[in-house]
mmCIF file of N, CA and C in Angstrom:
data_model
loop_
_atom_site.group_PDB
_atom_site.id
_atom_site.type_symbol
_atom_site.label_atom_id
_atom_site.label_comp_id
_atom_site.label_asym_id
_atom_site.label_seq_id
_atom_site.Cartn_x
_atom_site.Cartn_y
_atom_site.Cartn_z
ATOM 1 N N MET A 1 17.971 32.029 -10.622
ATOM 2 C CA MET A 1 18.908 30.961 -10.354
ATOM 3 C C MET A 1 18.204 29.900 -9.509
ATOM 4 N N ALA A 2 18.351 28.660 -9.903
ATOM 5 C CA ALA A 2 17.774 27.540 -9.164
ATOM 6 C C ALA A 2 18.806 26.952 -8.219
ATOM 7 N N HIS A 3 18.329 26.411 -7.126
ATOM 8 C CA HIS A 3 19.155 25.671 -6.183
ATOM 9 C C HIS A 3 18.821 24.195 -6.371
ATOM 10 N N ILE A 4 19.818 23.432 -6.741
ATOM 11 C CA ILE A 4 19.631 22.004 -7.011
ATOM 12 C C ILE A 4 20.368 21.226 -5.931
ATOM 13 N N ARG A 5 19.626 20.393 -5.218
ATOM 14 C CA ARG A 5 20.216 19.567 -4.167
ATOM 15 C C ARG A 5 20.127 18.109 -4.611
ATOM 16 N N ILE A 6 21.293 17.486 -4.820
ATOM 17 C CA ILE A 6 21.362 16.092 -5.230
ATOM 18 C C ILE A 6 21.777 15.271 -4.016
ATOM 19 N N THR A 7 20.944 14.311 -3.641
ATOM 20 C CA THR A 7 21.223 13.463 -2.496
ATOM 21 C C THR A 7 21.312 12.017 -2.959
ATOM 22 N N SER A 8 22.454 11.386 -2.707
ATOM 23 C CA SER A 8 22.576 9.955 -2.982
ATOM 24 C C SER A 8 22.326 9.211 -1.671
ATOM 25 N N TYR A 9 21.750 8.024 -1.794
ATOM 26 C CA TYR A 9 21.472 7.243 -0.595
ATOM 27 C C TYR A 9 21.254 5.784 -0.963
ATOM 28 N N GLY A 10 21.246 4.946 0.060
ATOM 29 C CA GLY A 10 20.988 3.525 -0.127
ATOM 30 C C GLY A 10 19.656 3.140 0.480
ATOM 31 N N THR A 11 18.803 2.517 -0.303
ATOM 32 C CA THR A 11 17.487 2.111 0.191
ATOM 33 C C THR A 11 17.594 1.045 1.271
ATOM 34 N N GLY A 12 18.694 0.319 1.300
ATOM 35 C CA GLY A 12 18.894 -0.708 2.313
ATOM 36 C C GLY A 12 19.087 -0.165 3.713
ATOM 37 N N HIS A 13 19.276 1.132 3.851
ATOM 38 C CA HIS A 13 19.451 1.753 5.163
ATOM 39 C C HIS A 13 18.117 2.205 5.754
ATOM 40 N N ASN A 14 17.064 2.145 4.971
ATOM 41 C CA ASN A 14 15.704 2.434 5.440
ATOM 42 C C ASN A 14 15.529 3.828 6.047
ATOM 43 N N ASP A 15 16.232 4.810 5.513
ATOM 44 C CA ASP A 15 16.019 6.192 5.955
ATOM 45 C C ASP A 15 16.210 7.142 4.770
ATOM 46 N N ALA A 16 15.403 6.937 3.772
ATOM 47 C CA ALA A 16 15.487 7.744 2.552
ATOM 48 C C ALA A 16 15.236 9.217 2.869
ATOM 49 N N PRO A 17 15.874 10.099 2.111
ATOM 50 C CA PRO A 17 15.618 11.525 2.310
ATOM 51 C C PRO A 17 14.182 11.860 1.918
ATOM 52 N N THR A 18 13.705 12.957 2.431
ATOM 53 C CA THR A 18 12.361 13.405 2.079
ATOM 54 C C THR A 18 12.445 14.781 1.451
ATOM 55 N N ALA A 19 11.568 15.004 0.511
ATOM 56 C CA ALA A 19 11.451 16.299 -0.152
ATOM 57 C C ALA A 19 10.151 16.258 -0.946
ATOM 58 N N PRO A 20 9.521 17.403 -1.114
ATOM 59 C CA PRO A 20 8.309 17.410 -1.930
ATOM 60 C C PRO A 20 8.667 17.244 -3.410
ATOM 61 N N ASP A 21 8.138 16.220 -4.032
ATOM 62 C CA ASP A 21 8.256 15.993 -5.475
ATOM 63 C C ASP A 21 9.693 16.017 -6.013
ATOM 64 N N PRO A 22 10.574 15.158 -5.474
ATOM 65 C CA PRO A 22 11.944 15.136 -6.002
ATOM 66 C C PRO A 22 12.004 14.446 -7.361
ATOM 67 N N VAL A 23 13.049 14.742 -8.110
ATOM 68 C CA VAL A 23 13.397 13.942 -9.277
ATOM 69 C C VAL A 23 14.083 12.703 -8.696
ATOM 70 N N VAL A 24 13.592 11.513 -9.024
ATOM 71 C CA VAL A 24 14.128 10.277 -8.457
ATOM 72 C C VAL A 24 14.893 9.521 -9.541
ATOM 73 N N VAL A 25 16.124 9.139 -9.212
ATOM 74 C CA VAL A 25 16.980 8.404 -10.125
ATOM 75 C C VAL A 25 17.310 7.056 -9.480
ATOM 76 N N ASP A 26 16.792 5.991 -10.061
ATOM 77 C CA ASP A 26 16.994 4.637 -9.551
ATOM 78 C C ASP A 26 18.174 4.005 -10.285
ATOM 79 N N THR A 27 19.257 3.760 -9.566
ATOM 80 C CA THR A 27 20.460 3.207 -10.191
ATOM 81 C C THR A 27 20.619 1.714 -9.932
ATOM 82 N N THR A 28 19.592 1.068 -9.401
ATOM 83 C CA THR A 28 19.730 -0.336 -9.020
ATOM 84 C C THR A 28 19.956 -1.271 -10.200
ATOM 85 N N SER A 29 19.660 -0.833 -11.408
ATOM 86 C CA SER A 29 19.886 -1.688 -12.578
ATOM 87 C C SER A 29 21.333 -1.635 -13.074
ATOM 88 N N LEU A 30 22.137 -0.750 -12.516
ATOM 89 C CA LEU A 30 23.520 -0.590 -12.962
ATOM 90 C C LEU A 30 24.443 -1.599 -12.275
ATOM 91 N N HIS A 31 25.603 -1.831 -12.893
ATOM 92 C CA HIS A 31 26.593 -2.756 -12.323
ATOM 93 C C HIS A 31 26.998 -2.294 -10.924
ATOM 94 N N ASN A 32 27.066 -3.249 -10.001
ATOM 95 C CA ASN A 32 27.366 -2.955 -8.605
ATOM 96 C C ASN A 32 28.622 -3.725 -8.184
ATOM 97 N N PRO A 33 29.692 -3.042 -7.795
ATOM 98 C CA PRO A 33 30.931 -3.735 -7.440
ATOM 99 C C PRO A 33 30.774 -4.872 -6.423
ATOM 100 N N PRO A 34 29.993 -4.711 -5.335
ATOM 101 C CA PRO A 34 29.899 -5.822 -4.390
ATOM 102 C C PRO A 34 29.249 -7.085 -4.969
ATOM 103 N N ASP A 35 28.473 -6.936 -6.026
ATOM 104 C CA ASP A 35 27.805 -8.091 -6.633
ATOM 105 C C ASP A 35 28.646 -8.801 -7.685
ATOM 106 N N ASP A 36 29.796 -8.244 -8.025
ATOM 107 C CA ASP A 36 30.604 -8.780 -9.124
ATOM 108 C C ASP A 36 31.911 -9.357 -8.594
ATOM 109 N N PRO A 37 32.043 -10.681 -8.590
ATOM 110 C CA PRO A 37 33.274 -11.303 -8.069
ATOM 111 C C PRO A 37 34.542 -10.824 -8.777
ATOM 112 N N ALA A 38 34.429 -10.399 -10.030
ATOM 113 C CA ALA A 38 35.608 -9.974 -10.791
ATOM 114 C C ALA A 38 36.212 -8.671 -10.258
ATOM 115 N N VAL A 39 35.402 -7.826 -9.618
ATOM 116 C CA VAL A 39 35.912 -6.537 -9.127
ATOM 117 C C VAL A 39 35.690 -6.333 -7.629
ATOM 118 N N ARG A 40 35.023 -7.275 -7.018
ATOM 119 C CA ARG A 40 34.657 -7.109 -5.596
ATOM 120 C C ARG A 40 35.858 -6.746 -4.729
ATOM 121 N N ALA A 41 36.956 -7.440 -4.878
ATOM 122 C CA ALA A 41 38.130 -7.204 -4.024
ATOM 123 C C ALA A 41 38.758 -5.834 -4.258
ATOM 124 N N THR A 42 38.729 -5.354 -5.488
ATOM 125 C CA THR A 42 39.417 -4.096 -5.784
ATOM 126 C C THR A 42 38.528 -2.858 -5.663
ATOM 127 N N LEU A 43 37.237 -2.978 -5.941
ATOM 128 C CA LEU A 43 36.383 -1.790 -5.984
ATOM 129 C C LEU A 43 35.455 -1.613 -4.792
ATOM 130 N N THR A 44 35.143 -2.679 -4.082
ATOM 131 C CA THR A 44 34.129 -2.583 -3.034
ATOM 132 C C THR A 44 34.507 -1.609 -1.920
ATOM 133 N N GLN A 45 35.776 -1.565 -1.528
ATOM 134 C CA GLN A 45 36.170 -0.677 -0.433
ATOM 135 C C GLN A 45 36.298 0.782 -0.867
ATOM 136 N N LEU A 46 36.232 1.028 -2.160
ATOM 137 C CA LEU A 46 36.231 2.397 -2.686
ATOM 138 C C LEU A 46 34.786 2.888 -2.715
ATOM 139 N N THR A 47 34.582 4.131 -3.111
ATOM 140 C CA THR A 47 33.224 4.665 -3.261
ATOM 141 C C THR A 47 33.024 5.140 -4.686
ATOM 142 N N GLY A 48 31.812 5.554 -4.976
ATOM 143 C CA GLY A 48 31.481 6.067 -6.302
ATOM 144 C C GLY A 48 32.216 7.342 -6.665
ATOM 145 N N ARG A 49 32.903 7.951 -5.738
ATOM 146 C CA ARG A 49 33.729 9.124 -6.046
ATOM 147 C C ARG A 49 35.043 8.733 -6.714
ATOM 148 N N HIS A 50 35.439 7.477 -6.577
ATOM 149 C CA HIS A 50 36.701 7.018 -7.165
ATOM 150 C C HIS A 50 36.500 6.807 -8.666
ATOM 151 N N PRO A 51 37.427 7.276 -9.498
ATOM 152 C CA PRO A 51 37.275 7.151 -10.951
ATOM 153 C C PRO A 51 37.089 5.718 -11.444
ATOM 154 N N ASP A 52 37.731 4.744 -10.796
ATOM 155 C CA ASP A 52 37.575 3.353 -11.234
ATOM 156 C C ASP A 52 36.155 2.848 -10.984
ATOM 157 N N VAL A 53 35.578 3.232 -9.862
ATOM 158 C CA VAL A 53 34.202 2.828 -9.562
ATOM 159 C C VAL A 53 33.244 3.523 -10.522
ATOM 160 N N ALA A 54 33.452 4.816 -10.734
ATOM 161 C CA ALA A 54 32.589 5.554 -11.665
ATOM 162 C C ALA A 54 32.647 4.948 -13.064
ATOM 163 N N ALA A 55 33.844 4.613 -13.522
ATOM 164 C CA ALA A 55 33.982 4.011 -14.856
ATOM 165 C C ALA A 55 33.283 2.664 -14.910
ATOM 166 N N TYR A 56 33.393 1.882 -13.849
ATOM 167 C CA TYR A 56 32.740 0.567 -13.796
ATOM 168 C C TYR A 56 31.218 0.726 -13.876
ATOM 169 N N VAL A 57 30.673 1.642 -13.086
ATOM 170 C CA VAL A 57 29.218 1.881 -13.092
ATOM 171 C C VAL A 57 28.772 2.411 -14.454
ATOM 172 N N LEU A 58 29.529 3.341 -15.013
ATOM 173 C CA LEU A 58 29.164 3.934 -16.312
ATOM 174 C C LEU A 58 29.271 2.957 -17.471
ATOM 175 N N ALA A 59 29.995 1.866 -17.274
ATOM 176 C CA ALA A 59 30.113 0.860 -18.335
ATOM 177 C C ALA A 59 28.828 0.047 -18.493
ATOM 178 N N THR A 60 27.901 0.207 -17.571
ATOM 179 C CA THR A 60 26.616 -0.484 -17.680
ATOM 180 C C THR A 60 25.830 0.104 -18.838
ATOM 181 N N PRO A 61 25.322 -0.741 -19.739
ATOM 182 C CA PRO A 61 24.464 -0.205 -20.802
ATOM 183 C C PRO A 61 23.284 0.558 -20.183
ATOM 184 N N GLY A 62 23.061 1.749 -20.682
ATOM 185 C CA GLY A 62 21.964 2.580 -20.195
ATOM 186 C C GLY A 62 22.347 3.577 -19.125
ATOM 187 N N ALA A 63 23.568 3.520 -18.606
ATOM 188 C CA ALA A 63 23.976 4.433 -17.529
ATOM 189 C C ALA A 63 23.965 5.886 -17.998
ATOM 190 N N HIS A 64 24.506 6.139 -19.169
ATOM 191 C CA HIS A 64 24.532 7.521 -19.679
ATOM 192 C C HIS A 64 23.119 8.018 -19.957
ATOM 193 N N HIS A 65 22.259 7.131 -20.418
ATOM 194 C CA HIS A 65 20.862 7.502 -20.668
ATOM 195 C C HIS A 65 20.176 7.907 -19.360
ATOM 196 N N LEU A 66 20.477 7.204 -18.287
ATOM 197 C CA LEU A 66 19.915 7.521 -16.981
ATOM 198 C C LEU A 66 20.309 8.932 -16.549
ATOM 199 N N ILE A 67 21.571 9.273 -16.725
ATOM 200 C CA ILE A 67 22.054 10.616 -16.380
ATOM 201 C C ILE A 67 21.410 11.661 -17.284
ATOM 202 N N ASP A 68 21.353 11.387 -18.583
ATOM 203 C CA ASP A 68 20.748 12.338 -19.527
ATOM 204 C C ASP A 68 19.285 12.590 -19.202
ATOM 205 N N THR A 69 18.552 11.545 -18.857
ATOM 206 C CA THR A 69 17.134 11.685 -18.524
ATOM 207 C C THR A 69 16.966 12.543 -17.275
ATOM 208 N N ALA A 70 17.759 12.284 -16.255
ATOM 209 C CA ALA A 70 17.678 13.068 -15.023
ATOM 210 C C ALA A 70 18.023 14.532 -15.292
ATOM 211 N N ARG A 71 19.067 14.767 -16.094
ATOM 212 C CA ARG A 71 19.451 16.146 -16.419
ATOM 213 C C ARG A 71 18.316 16.878 -17.129
ATOM 214 N N ARG A 72 17.679 16.198 -18.088
ATOM 215 C CA ARG A 72 16.564 16.830 -18.814
ATOM 216 C C ARG A 72 15.386 17.140 -17.880
ATOM 217 N N LEU A 73 15.104 16.253 -16.941
ATOM 218 C CA LEU A 73 14.018 16.504 -15.995
ATOM 219 C C LEU A 73 14.323 17.730 -15.132
ATOM 220 N N VAL A 74 15.558 17.837 -14.660
ATOM 221 C CA VAL A 74 15.954 19.002 -13.862
ATOM 222 C C VAL A 74 15.902 20.270 -14.715
ATOM 223 N N GLU A 75 16.430 20.207 -15.914
ATOM 224 C CA GLU A 75 16.406 21.377 -16.799
ATOM 225 C C GLU A 75 14.976 21.835 -17.072
ATOM 226 N N GLN A 76 14.041 20.890 -17.240
ATOM 227 C CA GLN A 76 12.649 21.255 -17.478
ATOM 228 C C GLN A 76 12.057 21.957 -16.259
ATOM 229 N N ARG A 77 12.405 21.512 -15.094
ATOM 230 C CA ARG A 77 11.907 22.173 -13.884
ATOM 231 C C ARG A 77 12.458 23.590 -13.765
ATOM 232 N N ILE A 78 13.692 23.783 -14.192
ATOM 233 C CA ILE A 78 14.267 25.137 -14.196
ATOM 234 C C ILE A 78 13.487 26.009 -15.175
ATOM 235 N N VAL A 79 13.234 25.485 -16.369
ATOM 236 C CA VAL A 79 12.453 26.218 -17.377
ATOM 237 C C VAL A 79 11.067 26.559 -16.833
ATOM 238 N N ASP A 80 10.496 25.628 -16.053
ATOM 239 C CA ASP A 80 9.168 25.839 -15.476
ATOM 240 C C ASP A 80 9.185 26.821 -14.302
ATOM 241 N N GLY A 81 10.366 27.292 -13.932
ATOM 242 C CA GLY A 81 10.471 28.316 -12.898
ATOM 243 C C GLY A 81 10.696 27.820 -11.483
ATOM 244 N N GLU A 82 10.959 26.532 -11.305
ATOM 245 C CA GLU A 82 11.213 26.039 -9.948
ATOM 246 C C GLU A 82 12.533 26.611 -9.436
ATOM 247 N N GLN A 83 12.527 27.044 -8.191
ATOM 248 C CA GLN A 83 13.717 27.642 -7.588
ATOM 249 C C GLN A 83 14.525 26.660 -6.756
ATOM 250 N N HIS A 84 13.852 25.642 -6.215
ATOM 251 C CA HIS A 84 14.506 24.621 -5.391
ATOM 252 C C HIS A 84 14.132 23.259 -5.946
ATOM 253 N N ILE A 85 15.143 22.520 -6.388
ATOM 254 C CA ILE A 85 14.922 21.220 -7.010
ATOM 255 C C ILE A 85 15.728 20.174 -6.259
ATOM 256 N N ASP A 86 15.030 19.157 -5.780
ATOM 257 C CA ASP A 86 15.690 18.038 -5.115
ATOM 258 C C ASP A 86 15.793 16.879 -6.083
ATOM 259 N N VAL A 87 16.959 16.247 -6.095
ATOM 260 C CA VAL A 87 17.187 15.051 -6.902
ATOM 261 C C VAL A 87 17.656 13.964 -5.943
ATOM 262 N N HIS A 88 16.921 12.862 -5.909
ATOM 263 C CA HIS A 88 17.280 11.730 -5.050
ATOM 264 C C HIS A 88 17.784 10.594 -5.924
ATOM 265 N N VAL A 89 19.040 10.222 -5.721
ATOM 266 C CA VAL A 89 19.682 9.168 -6.506
ATOM 267 C C VAL A 89 19.929 7.994 -5.564
ATOM 268 N N HIS A 90 19.332 6.845 -5.868
ATOM 269 C CA HIS A 90 19.457 5.738 -4.934
ATOM 270 C C HIS A 90 19.921 4.446 -5.586
ATOM 271 N N CYS A 91 20.552 3.637 -4.747
ATOM 272 C CA CYS A 91 20.886 2.248 -5.047
ATOM 273 C C CYS A 91 20.574 1.486 -3.764
ATOM 274 N N TYR A 92 21.167 0.348 -3.562
ATOM 275 C CA TYR A 92 20.862 -0.415 -2.356
ATOM 276 C C TYR A 92 21.710 0.033 -1.159
ATOM 277 N N GLY A 93 23.011 0.175 -1.360
ATOM 278 C CA GLY A 93 23.896 0.486 -0.241
ATOM 279 C C GLY A 93 24.280 1.946 -0.095
ATOM 280 N N GLY A 94 24.199 2.715 -1.175
ATOM 281 C CA GLY A 94 24.505 4.139 -1.101
ATOM 282 C C GLY A 94 25.975 4.494 -1.112
ATOM 283 N N ARG A 95 26.833 3.581 -1.590
ATOM 284 C CA ARG A 95 28.273 3.848 -1.608
ATOM 285 C C ARG A 95 28.872 3.880 -3.011
ATOM 286 N N HIS A 96 28.282 3.185 -3.958
ATOM 287 C CA HIS A 96 28.909 3.009 -5.273
ATOM 288 C C HIS A 96 28.075 3.626 -6.398
ATOM 289 N N ARG A 97 27.018 2.938 -6.816
ATOM 290 C CA ARG A 97 26.231 3.361 -7.975
ATOM 291 C C ARG A 97 25.589 4.732 -7.789
ATOM 292 N N SER A 98 24.884 4.914 -6.687
ATOM 293 C CA SER A 98 24.190 6.192 -6.489
ATOM 294 C C SER A 98 25.177 7.346 -6.374
ATOM 295 N N VAL A 99 26.287 7.107 -5.712
ATOM 296 C CA VAL A 99 27.301 8.162 -5.552
ATOM 297 C C VAL A 99 27.906 8.524 -6.909
ATOM 298 N N ALA A 100 28.281 7.514 -7.684
ATOM 299 C CA ALA A 100 28.888 7.773 -8.996
ATOM 300 C C ALA A 100 27.927 8.551 -9.888
ATOM 301 N N ILE A 101 26.671 8.130 -9.948
ATOM 302 C CA ILE A 101 25.704 8.805 -10.817
ATOM 303 C C ILE A 101 25.401 10.201 -10.289
ATOM 304 N N ALA A 102 25.279 10.366 -8.979
ATOM 305 C CA ALA A 102 25.037 11.702 -8.415
ATOM 306 C C ALA A 102 26.178 12.664 -8.752
ATOM 307 N N GLU A 103 27.412 12.187 -8.633
ATOM 308 C CA GLU A 103 28.574 13.034 -8.947
ATOM 309 C C GLU A 103 28.584 13.427 -10.431
ATOM 310 N N LEU A 104 28.309 12.456 -11.289
ATOM 311 C CA LEU A 104 28.314 12.749 -12.730
ATOM 312 C C LEU A 104 27.162 13.669 -13.113
ATOM 313 N N LEU A 105 26.011 13.477 -12.503
ATOM 314 C CA LEU A 105 24.884 14.361 -12.759
ATOM 315 C C LEU A 105 25.188 15.780 -12.265
ATOM 316 N N ALA A 106 25.803 15.884 -11.110
ATOM 317 C CA ALA A 106 26.180 17.202 -10.583
ATOM 318 C C ALA A 106 27.157 17.899 -11.520
ATOM 319 N N ALA A 107 28.108 17.155 -12.058
ATOM 320 C CA ALA A 107 29.057 17.748 -13.008
ATOM 321 C C ALA A 107 28.334 18.237 -14.255
ATOM 322 N N ASP A 108 27.390 17.445 -14.752
ATOM 323 C CA ASP A 108 26.606 17.861 -15.923
ATOM 324 C C ASP A 108 25.803 19.128 -15.628
ATOM 325 N N LEU A 109 25.175 19.174 -14.457
ATOM 326 C CA LEU A 109 24.315 20.311 -14.119
ATOM 327 C C LEU A 109 25.101 21.553 -13.728
ATOM 328 N N SER A 110 26.364 21.382 -13.345
ATOM 329 C CA SER A 110 27.155 22.536 -12.924
ATOM 330 C C SER A 110 27.454 23.491 -14.069
ATOM 331 N N VAL A 111 27.264 23.056 -15.302
ATOM 332 C CA VAL A 111 27.477 23.960 -16.429
ATOM 333 C C VAL A 111 26.348 24.978 -16.547
ATOM 334 N N LEU A 112 25.226 24.699 -15.883
ATOM 335 C CA LEU A 112 24.146 25.672 -15.831
ATOM 336 C C LEU A 112 24.562 26.772 -14.871
ATOM 337 N N ASP A 113 23.922 27.900 -14.959
ATOM 338 C CA ASP A 113 24.243 28.998 -14.055
ATOM 339 C C ASP A 113 23.386 28.873 -12.795
ATOM 340 N N ASP A 114 23.517 27.729 -12.144
ATOM 341 C CA ASP A 114 22.714 27.439 -10.970
ATOM 342 C C ASP A 114 23.599 26.860 -9.883
ATOM 343 N N TYR A 115 23.070 26.838 -8.672
ATOM 344 C CA TYR A 115 23.790 26.308 -7.530
ATOM 345 C C TYR A 115 23.473 24.824 -7.395
ATOM 346 N N VAL A 116 24.496 23.978 -7.448
ATOM 347 C CA VAL A 116 24.321 22.541 -7.325
ATOM 348 C C VAL A 116 25.068 22.075 -6.077
ATOM 349 N N HIS A 117 24.334 21.431 -5.183
ATOM 350 C CA HIS A 117 24.917 20.891 -3.950
ATOM 351 C C HIS A 117 24.685 19.384 -3.944
ATOM 352 N N THR A 118 25.728 18.631 -3.635
ATOM 353 C CA THR A 118 25.629 17.174 -3.600
ATOM 354 C C THR A 118 25.903 16.679 -2.179
ATOM 355 N N HIS A 119 25.044 15.796 -1.714
ATOM 356 C CA HIS A 119 25.199 15.184 -0.394
ATOM 357 C C HIS A 119 25.079 13.666 -0.553
ATOM 358 N N HIS A 120 26.052 12.948 -0.014
ATOM 359 C CA HIS A 120 26.054 11.487 -0.088
ATOM 360 C C HIS A 120 25.716 10.941 1.303
ATOM 361 N N ARG A 121 24.463 10.610 1.469
ATOM 362 C CA ARG A 121 23.910 10.262 2.778
ATOM 363 C C ARG A 121 24.544 9.018 3.406
ATOM 364 N N HIS A 122 24.866 8.004 2.620
ATOM 365 C CA HIS A 122 25.341 6.738 3.178
ATOM 366 C C HIS A 122 26.738 6.334 2.698
ATOM 367 N N ILE A 123 27.483 7.263 2.155
ATOM 368 C CA ILE A 123 28.783 6.938 1.571
ATOM 369 C C ILE A 123 29.745 6.337 2.605
ATOM 370 N N ASN A 124 29.619 6.708 3.855
ATOM 371 C CA ASN A 124 30.530 6.216 4.892
ATOM 372 C C ASN A 124 29.937 5.103 5.747
ATOM 373 N N GLN A 125 28.779 4.614 5.354
ATOM 374 C CA GLN A 125 28.153 3.514 6.089
ATOM 375 C C GLN A 125 28.816 2.191 5.696
ATOM 376 N N PRO A 126 28.716 1.182 6.556
ATOM 377 C CA PRO A 126 29.277 -0.134 6.207
ATOM 378 C C PRO A 126 28.597 -0.691 4.955
ATOM 379 N N ILE A 127 29.344 -1.512 4.240
ATOM 380 C CA ILE A 127 28.795 -2.162 3.051
ATOM 381 C C ILE A 127 27.724 -3.141 3.509
ATOM 382 N N LEU A 128 26.567 -3.064 2.880
ATOM 383 C CA LEU A 128 25.471 -3.964 3.225
ATOM 384 C C LEU A 128 25.702 -5.333 2.602
ATOM 385 N N PRO A 129 25.178 -6.376 3.216
ATOM 386 C CA PRO A 129 25.324 -7.722 2.639
ATOM 387 C C PRO A 129 24.729 -7.767 1.236
ATOM 388 N N THR A 130 25.366 -8.518 0.363
ATOM 389 C CA THR A 130 24.876 -8.681 -1.001
ATOM 390 C C THR A 130 23.526 -9.374 -0.958
ATOM 391 N N ARG A 131 22.600 -8.860 -1.759
ATOM 392 C CA ARG A 131 21.264 -9.442 -1.815
ATOM 393 C C ARG A 131 21.211 -10.524 -2.889
ATOM 394 N N THR A 132 20.310 -11.448 -2.709
ATOM 395 C CA THR A 132 20.107 -12.488 -3.724
ATOM 396 C C THR A 132 19.336 -11.876 -4.874
ATOM 397 N N PRO A 133 19.368 -12.500 -6.071
ATOM 398 C CA PRO A 133 18.614 -11.963 -7.205
ATOM 399 C C PRO A 133 17.125 -11.768 -6.904
ATOM 400 N N ALA A 134 16.535 -12.635 -6.079
ATOM 401 C CA ALA A 134 15.120 -12.500 -5.745
ATOM 402 C C ALA A 134 14.857 -11.253 -4.908
ATOM 403 N N GLU A 135 15.851 -10.796 -4.145
ATOM 404 C CA GLU A 135 15.693 -9.618 -3.293
ATOM 405 C C GLU A 135 15.937 -8.311 -4.037
ATOM 406 N N ARG A 136 16.521 -8.385 -5.208
ATOM 407 C CA ARG A 136 16.870 -7.165 -5.951
ATOM 408 C C ARG A 136 15.682 -6.556 -6.623
#
């Protein structure tokens, strides 16, 4: 049985988790509620655990592919005999995209006969200022 630890975090907080050779999932290309005036008022104060935020993030083209790729990488490590697997899922703020993808990935991996633990490092941190396109 493998132990899978999924950690979501925001790179804008400058304290990324550490682990030897984690599977890294970059969600910065996905739709982000604080960057979208159409949903900013309704979704920004929620987190990626909320179904509306998760649906919004998953509506980004390529979101399901990102989850599938991460799942396959973890499954391959299990096949290779790894007992402890760290998965680091990041976005900029650590409240929306990374949380939604980490939760969905954990649900996908929970069908395996393995222990999956999810930790959201920055879910309760203040929303970071929106970055300009040049900063993204």
